[in-house]
Coordinates of C-alpha atoms in Angstrom, one line a residue:
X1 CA 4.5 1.5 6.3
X2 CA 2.2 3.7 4.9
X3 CA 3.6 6.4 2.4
X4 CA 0.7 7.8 0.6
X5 CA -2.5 7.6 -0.2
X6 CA -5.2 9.1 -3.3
X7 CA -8.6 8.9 -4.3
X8 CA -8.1 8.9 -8.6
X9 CA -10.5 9.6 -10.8
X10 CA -9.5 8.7 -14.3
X11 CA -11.4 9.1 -17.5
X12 CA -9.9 5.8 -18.7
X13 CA -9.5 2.4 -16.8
X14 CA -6.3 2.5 -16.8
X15 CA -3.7 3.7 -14.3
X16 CA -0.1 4.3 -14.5
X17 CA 2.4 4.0 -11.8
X18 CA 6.3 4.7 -11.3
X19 CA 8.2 7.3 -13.6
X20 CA 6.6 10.5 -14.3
X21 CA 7.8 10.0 -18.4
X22 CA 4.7 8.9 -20.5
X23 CA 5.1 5.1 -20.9
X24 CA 6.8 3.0 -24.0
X25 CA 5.1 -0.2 -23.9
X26 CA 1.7 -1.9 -25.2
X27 CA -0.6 -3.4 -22.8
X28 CA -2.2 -6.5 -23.7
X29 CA -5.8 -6.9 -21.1
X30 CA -3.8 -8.3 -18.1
X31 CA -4.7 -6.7 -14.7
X32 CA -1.3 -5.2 -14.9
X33 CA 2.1 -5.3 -17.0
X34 CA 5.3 -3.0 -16.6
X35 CA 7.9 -1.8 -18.7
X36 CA 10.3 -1.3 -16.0
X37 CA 9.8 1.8 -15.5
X38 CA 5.9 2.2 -14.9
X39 CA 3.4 -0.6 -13.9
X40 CA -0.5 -0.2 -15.6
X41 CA -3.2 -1.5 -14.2
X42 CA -6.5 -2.0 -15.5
X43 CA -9.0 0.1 -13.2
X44 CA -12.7 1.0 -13.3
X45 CA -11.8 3.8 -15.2
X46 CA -14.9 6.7 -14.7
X47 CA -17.5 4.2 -13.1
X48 CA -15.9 4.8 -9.4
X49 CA -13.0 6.7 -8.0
X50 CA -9.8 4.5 -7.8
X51 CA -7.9 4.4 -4.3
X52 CA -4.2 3.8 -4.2
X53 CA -2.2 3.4 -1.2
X54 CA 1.6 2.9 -1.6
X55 CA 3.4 1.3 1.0
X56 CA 7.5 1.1 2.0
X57 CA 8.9 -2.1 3.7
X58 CA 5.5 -3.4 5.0
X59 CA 2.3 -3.5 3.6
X60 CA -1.0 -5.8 4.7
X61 CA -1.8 -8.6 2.3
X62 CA -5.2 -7.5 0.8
X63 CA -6.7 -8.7 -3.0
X64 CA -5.1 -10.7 -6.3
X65 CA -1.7 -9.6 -6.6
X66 CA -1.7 -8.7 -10.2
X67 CA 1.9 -7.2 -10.7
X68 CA 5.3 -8.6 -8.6
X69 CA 8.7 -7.6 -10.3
X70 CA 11.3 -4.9 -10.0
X71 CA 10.5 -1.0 -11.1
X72 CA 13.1 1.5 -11.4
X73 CA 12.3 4.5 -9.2
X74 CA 14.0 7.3 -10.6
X75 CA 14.8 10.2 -8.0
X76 CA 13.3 8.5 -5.5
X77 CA 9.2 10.1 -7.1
X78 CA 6.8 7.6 -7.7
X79 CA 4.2 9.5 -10.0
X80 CA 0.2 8.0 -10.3
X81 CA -1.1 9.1 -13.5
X82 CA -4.3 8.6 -15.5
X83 CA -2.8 7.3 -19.5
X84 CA -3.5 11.1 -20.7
X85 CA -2.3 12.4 -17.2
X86 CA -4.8 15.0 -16.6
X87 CA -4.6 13.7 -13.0
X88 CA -1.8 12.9 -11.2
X89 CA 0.3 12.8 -8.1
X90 CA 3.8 12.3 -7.1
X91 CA 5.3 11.0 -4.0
X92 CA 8.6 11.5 -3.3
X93 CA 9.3 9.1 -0.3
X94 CA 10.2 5.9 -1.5
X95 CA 14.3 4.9 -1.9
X96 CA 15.5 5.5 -5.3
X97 CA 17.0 2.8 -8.1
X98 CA 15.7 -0.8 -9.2
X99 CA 13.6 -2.5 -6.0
X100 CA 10.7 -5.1 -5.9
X101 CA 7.6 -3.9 -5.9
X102 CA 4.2 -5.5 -5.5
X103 CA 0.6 -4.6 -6.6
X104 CA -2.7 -6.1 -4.8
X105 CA -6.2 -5.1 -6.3
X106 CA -9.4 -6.1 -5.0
X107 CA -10.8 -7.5 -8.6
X108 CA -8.3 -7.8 -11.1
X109 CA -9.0 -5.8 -14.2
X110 CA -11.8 -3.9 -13.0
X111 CA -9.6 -2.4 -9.5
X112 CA -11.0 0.2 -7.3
X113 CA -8.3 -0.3 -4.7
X114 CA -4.5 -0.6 -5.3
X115 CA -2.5 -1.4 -3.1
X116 CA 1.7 -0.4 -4.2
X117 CA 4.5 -1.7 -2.3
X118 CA 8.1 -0.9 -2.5
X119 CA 11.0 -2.8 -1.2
X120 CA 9.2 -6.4 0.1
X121 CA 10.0 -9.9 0.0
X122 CA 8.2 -13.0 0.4
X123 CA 7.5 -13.2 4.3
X124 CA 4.0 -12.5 5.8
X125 CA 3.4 -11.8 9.8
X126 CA 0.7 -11.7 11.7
X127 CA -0.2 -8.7 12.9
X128 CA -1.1 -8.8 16.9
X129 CA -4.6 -9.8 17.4
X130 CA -7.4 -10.4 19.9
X131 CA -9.4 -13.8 19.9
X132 CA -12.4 -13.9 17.6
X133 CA -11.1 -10.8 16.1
X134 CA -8.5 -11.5 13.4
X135 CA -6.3 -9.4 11.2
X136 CA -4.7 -9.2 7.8
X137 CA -1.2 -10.6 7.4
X138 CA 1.4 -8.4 6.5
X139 CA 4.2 -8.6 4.0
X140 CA 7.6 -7.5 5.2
X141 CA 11.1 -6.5 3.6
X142 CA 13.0 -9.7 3.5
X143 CA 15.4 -8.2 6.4
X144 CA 12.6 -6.5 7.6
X145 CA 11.0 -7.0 11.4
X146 CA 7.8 -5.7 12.7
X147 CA 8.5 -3.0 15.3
X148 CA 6.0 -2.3 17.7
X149 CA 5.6 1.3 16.4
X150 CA 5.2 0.2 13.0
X151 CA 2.5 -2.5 13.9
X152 CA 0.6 -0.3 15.6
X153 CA 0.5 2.2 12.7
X154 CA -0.5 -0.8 10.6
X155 CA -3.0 -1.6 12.6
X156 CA -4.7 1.7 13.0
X157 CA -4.3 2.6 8.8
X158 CA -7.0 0.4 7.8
X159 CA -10.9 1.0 7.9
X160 CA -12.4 -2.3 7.7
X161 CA -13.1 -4.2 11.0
X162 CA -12.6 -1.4 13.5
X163 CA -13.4 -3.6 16.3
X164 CA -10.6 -5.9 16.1
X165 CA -7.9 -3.3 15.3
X166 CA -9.5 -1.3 18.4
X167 CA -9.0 -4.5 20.2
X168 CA -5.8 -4.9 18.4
X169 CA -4.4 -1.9 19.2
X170 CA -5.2 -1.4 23.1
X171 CA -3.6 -4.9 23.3
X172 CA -0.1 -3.4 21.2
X173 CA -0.3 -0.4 23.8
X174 CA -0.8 -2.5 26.8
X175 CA 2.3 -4.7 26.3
X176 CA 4.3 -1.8 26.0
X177 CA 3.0 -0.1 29.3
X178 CA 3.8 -3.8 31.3
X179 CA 7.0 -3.6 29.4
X180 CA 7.8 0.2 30.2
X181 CA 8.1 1.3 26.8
X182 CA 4.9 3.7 27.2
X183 CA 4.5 6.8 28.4
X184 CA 4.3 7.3 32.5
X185 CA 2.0 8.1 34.7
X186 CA 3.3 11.7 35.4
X187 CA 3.3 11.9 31.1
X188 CA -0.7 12.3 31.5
X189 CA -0.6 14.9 34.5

């Protein structure tokens, strides 16, 4: 799901992600490398703000994946800094200790969207859909299942094709009305 979510604006294309301490490692021009303890990705730097989502468990499969390894998370804070962290900002909502994480971009080396997620494995789901109106795939924890709740929060988080996660999500809330997991009528008076 969705933890957190910033609009960066960096002086330098590059972004750090993970502990708060300033990194100890040199970067070669990959899209991203970590030292275990922070992951840097090569960004846009000042030409365009820089969005990062991070996501816990489940997060939609969007862009390159440019980083997938483990990163300690110390404290349970995951920190995104600029590399002279005049900007930054710290989440504190993802488990602590040594997890898989993945990182998506939309163009590798030059990102303007990031996309961080703790804690997932290999498995993708679909995400309930209308016809003619498809959705991203999602990846999952590898024990991980896709409660309703949760899908419908997925579906709702993005911005891009509002039609079919409109569609999408009136189906989500109709199955659980016929099902009599929804709210009742006396709920609405």
């Amino acid at each position: 799901m969705l933890v957190g979510a910033v609009d960066f604006y960096a002086n330098h294309p590059v972004l750090l992600i993970g502990s708060s301490d300033p990194p100890e490692l040199d970067w070669d021009n990959a899209p991203a490398c970590s030292d275990g303890k922070h992951i840097v990705v090569q960004t846009r730097g000042q030409t365009a703000l820089i969005r990062v989502s991070i996501w816990n468990c489940a997060m939609p499969v969007i862009g390159d994946v440019v980083f997938d390894g483990v990163l300690n998370v110390e404290g349970s804070r995951v920190c995104v800094a600029d590399v002279e962290n005049l900007t930054r900002w710290v989440t504190g909502l993802v488990p602590s200790g040594s997890q898989r994480v993945v990182v998506c971009v939309d163009d590798p080396g030059r990102a303007s969207r990031v996309h961080v997620g703790f804690g997932l494995g290999d498995r993708s789901l679909p995400l309930t859909a209308v016809a003619r109106h498809p959705l991203l795939l999602v990846r999952v924890a590898p024990e991980g299942q896709l409660l309703r709740p949760n899908e419908l929060g997925l579906i709702l988080d993005g911005h891009d094709s509002p039609l079919a996660r409109l569609a999408a999500a009136i189906k989500v809330l109709a199955c659980r009305w016929r099902t009599g997991s929804g709210p009742t009528r006396s709920t609405f008076a």
